[in-house]
């Protein structure tokens, strides 16, 4: 249990973590619903991969909260937002494109919340940073998901508005997105941090933790697409260190 902060600060971080967990659960619900929306095979497979990642990340969040040592309830405004979003997502008012668009925005909210908690931990102290360390993995994975969702949105948007497929194939667009995000997610935490608040030891430690996580996921995966993505990211990270 983190014990170096006053109760107000400790509880504020606990509430933020609980809110992130509640949003992560909403992400999982959304993806389960999207898989019932008659997606084509390629998009369906990609959403299914997101779902597998997000179910794993929910377990990581529970680990983070356990390590932090304080159980809290999500902020009331977050709970209200989730209830409204759940109702809207389950209804028929939104088109498929609009539902995926809202899902991409939700991923962005998770990315920003995770990075804020991480940066706050940097300022607070090493004990808090250590407790929330596994959150880094979720941050860069959600950021990667967000970029891939933009590729999917481009395809769905063109289909919805014209009834035709975009000139560029979906996975070419997704790979462009992955290439773009690799520069940011290549160290999702360190690259989005102001360099002034990190020393070189922090950068190397966080990047090594991320690569260790990627190796673990690569070795456990039997999905060729995921293996290729994990290997590509590991290669980029090790090349940068070289």
PDB file of C-alpha atoms in Angstrom:
ATOM      1  CA  UNK A   1       0.000   0.000   0.000  1.00  0.00           C
ATOM      2  CA  UNK A   2       1.245   3.445  -0.915  1.00  0.00           C
ATOM      3  CA  UNK A   3       1.655   5.329   2.358  1.00  0.00           C
ATOM      4  CA  UNK A   4       3.766   8.404   1.584  1.00  0.00           C
ATOM      5  CA  UNK A   5       0.932  10.707   0.483  1.00  0.00           C
ATOM      6  CA  UNK A   6      -1.710  12.472   2.502  1.00  0.00           C
ATOM      7  CA  UNK A   7      -5.144  10.888   2.376  1.00  0.00           C
ATOM      8  CA  UNK A   8      -6.590  13.409  -0.081  1.00  0.00           C
ATOM      9  CA  UNK A   9      -3.951  12.779  -2.731  1.00  0.00           C
ATOM     10  CA  UNK A  10      -3.933   9.030  -2.228  1.00  0.00           C
ATOM     11  CA  UNK A  11      -7.711   8.849  -2.510  1.00  0.00           C
ATOM     12  CA  UNK A  12      -7.758  11.087  -5.599  1.00  0.00           C
ATOM     13  CA  UNK A  13      -5.422   8.698  -7.430  1.00  0.00           C
ATOM     14  CA  UNK A  14      -7.490   5.721  -6.264  1.00  0.00           C
ATOM     15  CA  UNK A  15     -10.660   7.319  -7.654  1.00  0.00           C
ATOM     16  CA  UNK A  16      -8.903   7.986 -10.968  1.00  0.00           C
ATOM     17  CA  UNK A  17      -7.777   4.358 -11.180  1.00  0.00           C
ATOM     18  CA  UNK A  18     -11.310   3.172 -10.384  1.00  0.00           C
ATOM     19  CA  UNK A  19     -12.665   5.455 -13.118  1.00  0.00           C
ATOM     20  CA  UNK A  20     -10.169   4.050 -15.624  1.00  0.00           C
ATOM     21  CA  UNK A  21     -11.251   0.535 -14.691  1.00  0.00           C
ATOM     22  CA  UNK A  22     -14.930   1.413 -15.197  1.00  0.00           C
ATOM     23  CA  UNK A  23     -14.147   2.907 -18.613  1.00  0.00           C
ATOM     24  CA  UNK A  24     -12.123  -0.189 -19.514  1.00  0.00           C
ATOM     25  CA  UNK A  25     -15.162  -2.329 -18.700  1.00  0.00           C
ATOM     26  CA  UNK A  26     -17.272  -0.111 -20.975  1.00  0.00           C
ATOM     27  CA  UNK A  27     -14.726  -0.580 -23.777  1.00  0.00           C
ATOM     28  CA  UNK A  28     -15.094  -4.351 -23.442  1.00  0.00           C
ATOM     29  CA  UNK A  29     -18.901  -4.116 -23.540  1.00  0.00           C
ATOM     30  CA  UNK A  30     -18.744  -1.911 -26.639  1.00  0.00           C
ATOM     31  CA  UNK A  31     -16.459  -4.312 -28.475  1.00  0.00           C
ATOM     32  CA  UNK A  32     -18.681  -7.259 -27.615  1.00  0.00           C
ATOM     33  CA  UNK A  33     -21.633  -5.353 -29.067  1.00  0.00           C
ATOM     34  CA  UNK A  34     -19.699  -4.311 -32.178  1.00  0.00           C
ATOM     35  CA  UNK A  35     -19.030  -7.973 -32.926  1.00  0.00           C
ATOM     36  CA  UNK A  36     -22.808  -8.485 -33.243  1.00  0.00           C
ATOM     37  CA  UNK A  37     -23.168  -5.640 -35.782  1.00  0.00           C
ATOM     38  CA  UNK A  38     -22.486  -7.632 -38.968  1.00  0.00           C
ATOM     39  CA  UNK A  39     -18.890  -6.493 -39.469  1.00  0.00           C
ATOM     40  CA  UNK A  40     -16.945  -7.894 -42.395  1.00  0.00           C
ATOM     41  CA  UNK A  41     -14.374 -10.561 -41.585  1.00  0.00           C
ATOM     42  CA  UNK A  42     -11.304  -8.307 -41.522  1.00  0.00           C
ATOM     43  CA  UNK A  43     -12.785  -5.615 -39.319  1.00  0.00           C
ATOM     44  CA  UNK A  44     -14.408  -8.259 -37.109  1.00  0.00           C
ATOM     45  CA  UNK A  45     -11.042  -9.946 -36.580  1.00  0.00           C
ATOM     46  CA  UNK A  46      -9.448  -6.634 -35.639  1.00  0.00           C
ATOM     47  CA  UNK A  47     -12.199  -5.805 -33.126  1.00  0.00           C
ATOM     48  CA  UNK A  48     -11.876  -9.327 -31.719  1.00  0.00           C
ATOM     49  CA  UNK A  49      -8.143  -8.732 -31.219  1.00  0.00           C
ATOM     50  CA  UNK A  50      -8.953  -5.465 -29.433  1.00  0.00           C
ATOM     51  CA  UNK A  51     -11.375  -7.355 -27.191  1.00  0.00           C
ATOM     52  CA  UNK A  52      -8.742  -9.935 -26.278  1.00  0.00           C
ATOM     53  CA  UNK A  53      -6.280  -7.151 -25.442  1.00  0.00           C
ATOM     54  CA  UNK A  54      -8.828  -5.205 -23.427  1.00  0.00           C
ATOM     55  CA  UNK A  55      -9.927  -8.203 -21.370  1.00  0.00           C
ATOM     56  CA  UNK A  56      -6.270  -8.796 -20.533  1.00  0.00           C
ATOM     57  CA  UNK A  57      -5.800  -5.116 -19.717  1.00  0.00           C
ATOM     58  CA  UNK A  58      -8.744  -5.192 -17.318  1.00  0.00           C
ATOM     59  CA  UNK A  59      -6.806  -7.808 -15.356  1.00  0.00           C
ATOM     60  CA  UNK A  60      -3.723  -5.576 -15.459  1.00  0.00           C
ATOM     61  CA  UNK A  61      -5.782  -2.690 -14.068  1.00  0.00           C
ATOM     62  CA  UNK A  62      -7.008  -4.866 -11.220  1.00  0.00           C
ATOM     63  CA  UNK A  63      -3.369  -5.720 -10.488  1.00  0.00           C
ATOM     64  CA  UNK A  64      -2.447  -2.016 -10.475  1.00  0.00           C
ATOM     65  CA  UNK A  65      -5.280  -1.172  -8.088  1.00  0.00           C
ATOM     66  CA  UNK A  66      -4.282  -4.064  -5.845  1.00  0.00           C
ATOM     67  CA  UNK A  67      -0.661  -2.892  -5.768  1.00  0.00           C
ATOM     68  CA  UNK A  68      -1.729   0.683  -5.065  1.00  0.00           C
ATOM     69  CA  UNK A  69      -3.628  -0.640  -2.092  1.00  0.00           C
ATOM     70  CA  UNK A  70      -6.697   1.596  -2.004  1.00  0.00           C
ATOM     71  CA  UNK A  71     -10.094   0.515  -3.301  1.00  0.00           C
ATOM     72  CA  UNK A  72     -12.341   3.364  -4.454  1.00  0.00           C
ATOM     73  CA  UNK A  73     -15.456   4.015  -6.507  1.00  0.00           C
ATOM     74  CA  UNK A  74     -15.326   5.798  -9.878  1.00  0.00           C
ATOM     75  CA  UNK A  75     -16.070   9.502  -9.947  1.00  0.00           C
ATOM     76  CA  UNK A  76     -19.840  10.087 -10.090  1.00  0.00           C
ATOM     77  CA  UNK A  77     -19.610  12.005 -13.373  1.00  0.00           C
ATOM     78  CA  UNK A  78     -17.757   9.077 -14.939  1.00  0.00           C
ATOM     79  CA  UNK A  79     -20.448   6.680 -13.759  1.00  0.00           C
ATOM     80  CA  UNK A  80     -23.156   8.928 -15.244  1.00  0.00           C
ATOM     81  CA  UNK A  81     -21.253   9.165 -18.536  1.00  0.00           C
ATOM     82  CA  UNK A  82     -20.913   5.390 -18.705  1.00  0.00           C
ATOM     83  CA  UNK A  83     -24.627   4.858 -18.136  1.00  0.00           C
ATOM     84  CA  UNK A  84     -25.536   7.273 -20.931  1.00  0.00           C
ATOM     85  CA  UNK A  85     -22.887   5.873 -23.287  1.00  0.00           C
ATOM     86  CA  UNK A  86     -24.025   2.300 -22.619  1.00  0.00           C
ATOM     87  CA  UNK A  87     -27.641   3.189 -23.402  1.00  0.00           C
ATOM     88  CA  UNK A  88     -26.688   5.026 -26.598  1.00  0.00           C
ATOM     89  CA  UNK A  89     -24.362   2.268 -27.791  1.00  0.00           C
ATOM     90  CA  UNK A  90     -26.988  -0.423 -27.291  1.00  0.00           C
ATOM     91  CA  UNK A  91     -29.642   1.581 -29.137  1.00  0.00           C
ATOM     92  CA  UNK A  92     -30.284   2.035 -32.844  1.00  0.00           C
ATOM     93  CA  UNK A  93     -29.879   5.812 -33.034  1.00  0.00           C
ATOM     94  CA  UNK A  94     -26.197   5.621 -33.980  1.00  0.00           C
ATOM     95  CA  UNK A  95     -24.922   4.135 -37.215  1.00  0.00           C
ATOM     96  CA  UNK A  96     -22.072   1.615 -37.158  1.00  0.00           C
ATOM     97  CA  UNK A  97     -19.651   4.356 -38.173  1.00  0.00           C
ATOM     98  CA  UNK A  98     -20.897   6.589 -35.354  1.00  0.00           C
ATOM     99  CA  UNK A  99     -20.580   3.796 -32.795  1.00  0.00           C
ATOM    100  CA  UNK A 100     -16.997   3.073 -33.807  1.00  0.00           C
ATOM    101  CA  UNK A 101     -16.293   6.820 -33.766  1.00  0.00           C
ATOM    102  CA  UNK A 102     -17.560   7.041 -30.179  1.00  0.00           C
ATOM    103  CA  UNK A 103     -15.462   4.002 -29.303  1.00  0.00           C
ATOM    104  CA  UNK A 104     -12.338   5.662 -30.682  1.00  0.00           C
ATOM    105  CA  UNK A 105     -13.058   8.720 -28.528  1.00  0.00           C
ATOM    106  CA  UNK A 106     -13.444   6.451 -25.508  1.00  0.00           C
ATOM    107  CA  UNK A 107     -10.035   4.938 -26.242  1.00  0.00           C
ATOM    108  CA  UNK A 108      -8.608   8.457 -26.374  1.00  0.00           C
ATOM    109  CA  UNK A 109     -10.132   9.193 -22.972  1.00  0.00           C
ATOM    110  CA  UNK A 110      -8.486   6.074 -21.561  1.00  0.00           C
ATOM    111  CA  UNK A 111      -5.121   6.999 -23.056  1.00  0.00           C
ATOM    112  CA  UNK A 112      -5.204  10.495 -21.552  1.00  0.00           C
ATOM    113  CA  UNK A 113      -6.391   9.239 -18.154  1.00  0.00           C
ATOM    114  CA  UNK A 114      -3.627   6.640 -18.035  1.00  0.00           C
ATOM    115  CA  UNK A 115      -0.936   9.122 -19.024  1.00  0.00           C
ATOM    116  CA  UNK A 116      -2.147  11.671 -16.471  1.00  0.00           C
ATOM    117  CA  UNK A 117      -1.932   9.080 -13.696  1.00  0.00           C
ATOM    118  CA  UNK A 118       1.560   8.135 -14.861  1.00  0.00           C
ATOM    119  CA  UNK A 119       2.779  11.740 -15.012  1.00  0.00           C
ATOM    120  CA  UNK A 120       1.253  12.481 -11.612  1.00  0.00           C
ATOM    121  CA  UNK A 121       3.107   9.473 -10.226  1.00  0.00           C
ATOM    122  CA  UNK A 122       6.367  10.845 -11.638  1.00  0.00           C
ATOM    123  CA  UNK A 123       5.880  14.003  -9.582  1.00  0.00           C
ATOM    124  CA  UNK A 124       4.656  12.287  -6.426  1.00  0.00           C
ATOM    125  CA  UNK A 125       7.359   9.706  -5.839  1.00  0.00           C
ATOM    126  CA  UNK A 126       8.998   6.413  -6.728  1.00  0.00           C
ATOM    127  CA  UNK A 127       6.687   4.317  -4.550  1.00  0.00           C
ATOM    128  CA  UNK A 128       3.580   5.487  -6.425  1.00  0.00           C
ATOM    129  CA  UNK A 129       5.326   5.155  -9.795  1.00  0.00           C
ATOM    130  CA  UNK A 130       6.260   1.575  -8.938  1.00  0.00           C
ATOM    131  CA  UNK A 131       2.734   0.702  -7.825  1.00  0.00           C
ATOM    132  CA  UNK A 132       1.120   1.925 -11.059  1.00  0.00           C
ATOM    133  CA  UNK A 133       3.963   0.686 -13.309  1.00  0.00           C
ATOM    134  CA  UNK A 134       1.897  -1.924 -15.220  1.00  0.00           C
ATOM    135  CA  UNK A 135      -0.419   0.883 -16.340  1.00  0.00           C
ATOM    136  CA  UNK A 136       2.261   1.817 -18.898  1.00  0.00           C
ATOM    137  CA  UNK A 137       1.489  -1.305 -20.925  1.00  0.00           C
ATOM    138  CA  UNK A 138      -2.194  -0.384 -21.130  1.00  0.00           C
ATOM    139  CA  UNK A 139      -1.358   3.188 -22.138  1.00  0.00           C
ATOM    140  CA  UNK A 140       0.654   2.301 -25.218  1.00  0.00           C
ATOM    141  CA  UNK A 141      -1.678  -0.534 -26.234  1.00  0.00           C
ATOM    142  CA  UNK A 142      -4.747   1.728 -26.043  1.00  0.00           C
ATOM    143  CA  UNK A 143      -2.871   4.309 -28.107  1.00  0.00           C
ATOM    144  CA  UNK A 144      -2.136   1.687 -30.751  1.00  0.00           C
ATOM    145  CA  UNK A 145      -5.796   0.609 -30.734  1.00  0.00           C
ATOM    146  CA  UNK A 146      -6.846   4.217 -31.184  1.00  0.00           C
ATOM    147  CA  UNK A 147      -4.753   4.614 -34.324  1.00  0.00           C
ATOM    148  CA  UNK A 148      -6.073   1.374 -35.796  1.00  0.00           C
ATOM    149  CA  UNK A 149      -9.642   2.469 -35.061  1.00  0.00           C
ATOM    150  CA  UNK A 150      -8.988   5.608 -37.132  1.00  0.00           C
ATOM    151  CA  UNK A 151      -8.136   3.338 -40.055  1.00  0.00           C
ATOM    152  CA  UNK A 152     -11.328   1.355 -39.541  1.00  0.00           C
ATOM    153  CA  UNK A 153     -13.330   4.586 -39.301  1.00  0.00           C
ATOM    154  CA  UNK A 154     -12.022   5.731 -42.658  1.00  0.00           C
ATOM    155  CA  UNK A 155     -13.311   2.557 -44.288  1.00  0.00           C
ATOM    156  CA  UNK A 156     -16.672   2.564 -42.504  1.00  0.00           C
ATOM    157  CA  UNK A 157     -17.188   6.262 -43.184  1.00  0.00           C
ATOM    158  CA  UNK A 158     -16.604   5.928 -46.919  1.00  0.00           C
ATOM    159  CA  UNK A 159     -18.901   2.905 -47.045  1.00  0.00           C
ATOM    160  CA  UNK A 160     -21.647   4.708 -45.132  1.00  0.00           C
ATOM    161  CA  UNK A 161     -21.540   7.869 -47.228  1.00  0.00           C
ATOM    162  CA  UNK A 162     -20.936   6.372 -50.692  1.00  0.00           C
ATOM    163  CA  UNK A 163     -21.864   2.692 -50.490  1.00  0.00           C
ATOM    164  CA  UNK A 164     -18.401   1.873 -51.859  1.00  0.00           C
ATOM    165  CA  UNK A 165     -15.057   0.876 -50.420  1.00  0.00           C
ATOM    166  CA  UNK A 166     -12.293   3.451 -50.109  1.00  0.00           C
ATOM    167  CA  UNK A 167      -9.527   3.303 -52.712  1.00  0.00           C
ATOM    168  CA  UNK A 168      -6.982   2.272 -50.102  1.00  0.00           C
ATOM    169  CA  UNK A 169      -7.497  -1.139 -48.501  1.00  0.00           C
ATOM    170  CA  UNK A 170      -8.257  -1.169 -44.811  1.00  0.00           C
ATOM    171  CA  UNK A 171      -5.091  -2.906 -43.708  1.00  0.00           C
ATOM    172  CA  UNK A 172      -2.903  -0.616 -45.770  1.00  0.00           C
ATOM    173  CA  UNK A 173      -4.568   2.243 -43.887  1.00  0.00           C
ATOM    174  CA  UNK A 174      -4.172   0.462 -40.554  1.00  0.00           C
ATOM    175  CA  UNK A 175      -0.514  -0.237 -41.228  1.00  0.00           C
ATOM    176  CA  UNK A 176      -0.015   3.456 -42.034  1.00  0.00           C
ATOM    177  CA  UNK A 177      -1.600   4.246 -38.686  1.00  0.00           C
ATOM    178  CA  UNK A 178       0.621   1.744 -36.900  1.00  0.00           C
ATOM    179  CA  UNK A 179       3.694   3.206 -38.581  1.00  0.00           C
ATOM    180  CA  UNK A 180       2.633   6.682 -37.476  1.00  0.00           C
ATOM    181  CA  UNK A 181       1.933   5.670 -33.907  1.00  0.00           C
ATOM    182  CA  UNK A 182       5.164   3.717 -33.533  1.00  0.00           C
ATOM    183  CA  UNK A 183       7.012   7.005 -33.218  1.00  0.00           C
ATOM    184  CA  UNK A 184       4.761   7.982 -30.331  1.00  0.00           C
ATOM    185  CA  UNK A 185       3.926   4.626 -28.833  1.00  0.00           C
ATOM    186  CA  UNK A 186       7.454   3.486 -29.550  1.00  0.00           C
ATOM    187  CA  UNK A 187       7.668   4.724 -26.013  1.00  0.00           C
ATOM    188  CA  UNK A 188       4.108   5.734 -25.391  1.00  0.00           C
ATOM    189  CA  UNK A 189       4.890   6.945 -21.912  1.00  0.00           C
ATOM    190  CA  UNK A 190       8.325   8.430 -22.469  1.00  0.00           C
ATOM    191  CA  UNK A 191       7.631   9.966 -25.865  1.00  0.00           C
ATOM    192  CA  UNK A 192       4.545  11.767 -24.613  1.00  0.00           C
ATOM    193  CA  UNK A 193       6.347  13.025 -21.539  1.00  0.00           C
ATOM    194  CA  UNK A 194       8.121  16.337 -21.324  1.00  0.00           C
ATOM    195  CA  UNK A 195      11.759  15.330 -21.444  1.00  0.00           C
ATOM    196  CA  UNK A 196      12.521  17.705 -18.590  1.00  0.00           C
ATOM    197  CA  UNK A 197      10.702  15.505 -16.080  1.00  0.00           C
ATOM    198  CA  UNK A 198      12.520  12.297 -17.023  1.00  0.00           C
ATOM    199  CA  UNK A 199      16.178  11.468 -16.708  1.00  0.00           C
ATOM    200  CA  UNK A 200      17.883   8.904 -18.932  1.00  0.00           C
ATOM    201  CA  UNK A 201      17.620   6.173 -16.290  1.00  0.00           C
ATOM    202  CA  UNK A 202      13.827   6.678 -16.171  1.00  0.00           C
ATOM    203  CA  UNK A 203      13.588   6.480 -19.952  1.00  0.00           C
ATOM    204  CA  UNK A 204      15.656   3.314 -20.205  1.00  0.00           C
ATOM    205  CA  UNK A 205      13.859   1.609 -17.313  1.00  0.00           C
ATOM    206  CA  UNK A 206      10.381   2.358 -18.681  1.00  0.00           C
ATOM    207  CA  UNK A 207      11.321   1.297 -22.205  1.00  0.00           C
ATOM    208  CA  UNK A 208      12.896  -1.920 -20.937  1.00  0.00           C
ATOM    209  CA  UNK A 209       9.767  -2.684 -18.937  1.00  0.00           C
ATOM    210  CA  UNK A 210       7.697  -2.182 -22.055  1.00  0.00           C
ATOM    211  CA  UNK A 211       9.919  -4.441 -24.183  1.00  0.00           C
ATOM    212  CA  UNK A 212       9.783  -7.134 -21.498  1.00  0.00           C
ATOM    213  CA  UNK A 213       6.000  -6.949 -21.646  1.00  0.00           C
ATOM    214  CA  UNK A 214       6.052  -7.177 -25.435  1.00  0.00           C
ATOM    215  CA  UNK A 215       8.295 -10.242 -25.305  1.00  0.00           C
ATOM    216  CA  UNK A 216       5.891 -11.887 -22.859  1.00  0.00           C
ATOM    217  CA  UNK A 217       2.920 -11.180 -25.099  1.00  0.00           C
ATOM    218  CA  UNK A 218       4.794 -12.362 -28.204  1.00  0.00           C
ATOM    219  CA  UNK A 219       5.753 -15.674 -26.631  1.00  0.00           C
ATOM    220  CA  UNK A 220       2.213 -16.298 -25.393  1.00  0.00           C
ATOM    221  CA  UNK A 221       0.479 -15.395 -28.659  1.00  0.00           C
ATOM    222  CA  UNK A 222      -0.478 -17.826 -31.409  1.00  0.00           C
ATOM    223  CA  UNK A 223      -1.917 -15.063 -33.611  1.00  0.00           C
ATOM    224  CA  UNK A 224       0.431 -14.400 -36.583  1.00  0.00           C
ATOM    225  CA  UNK A 225      -0.802 -10.808 -36.961  1.00  0.00           C
ATOM    226  CA  UNK A 226      -0.177 -10.008 -33.303  1.00  0.00           C
ATOM    227  CA  UNK A 227       3.218 -11.725 -33.366  1.00  0.00           C
ATOM    228  CA  UNK A 228       4.237  -9.590 -36.347  1.00  0.00           C
ATOM    229  CA  UNK A 229       3.096  -6.408 -34.598  1.00  0.00           C
ATOM    230  CA  UNK A 230       4.847  -7.289 -31.325  1.00  0.00           C
ATOM    231  CA  UNK A 231       8.084  -8.206 -33.133  1.00  0.00           C
ATOM    232  CA  UNK A 232       7.963  -5.023 -35.216  1.00  0.00           C
ATOM    233  CA  UNK A 233       7.566  -2.864 -32.110  1.00  0.00           C
ATOM    234  CA  UNK A 234      10.370  -4.696 -30.267  1.00  0.00           C
ATOM    235  CA  UNK A 235      12.649  -4.211 -33.289  1.00  0.00           C
ATOM    236  CA  UNK A 236      11.891  -0.455 -33.401  1.00  0.00           C
ATOM    237  CA  UNK A 237      12.517  -0.067 -29.668  1.00  0.00           C
ATOM    238  CA  UNK A 238      15.809  -1.998 -29.677  1.00  0.00           C
ATOM    239  CA  UNK A 239      16.979  -0.131 -32.764  1.00  0.00           C
ATOM    240  CA  UNK A 240      16.308   3.180 -31.020  1.00  0.00           C
ATOM    241  CA  UNK A 241      18.384   2.073 -28.021  1.00  0.00           C
ATOM    242  CA  UNK A 242      21.213   0.919 -30.277  1.00  0.00           C
TER     243      UNK A 242
END
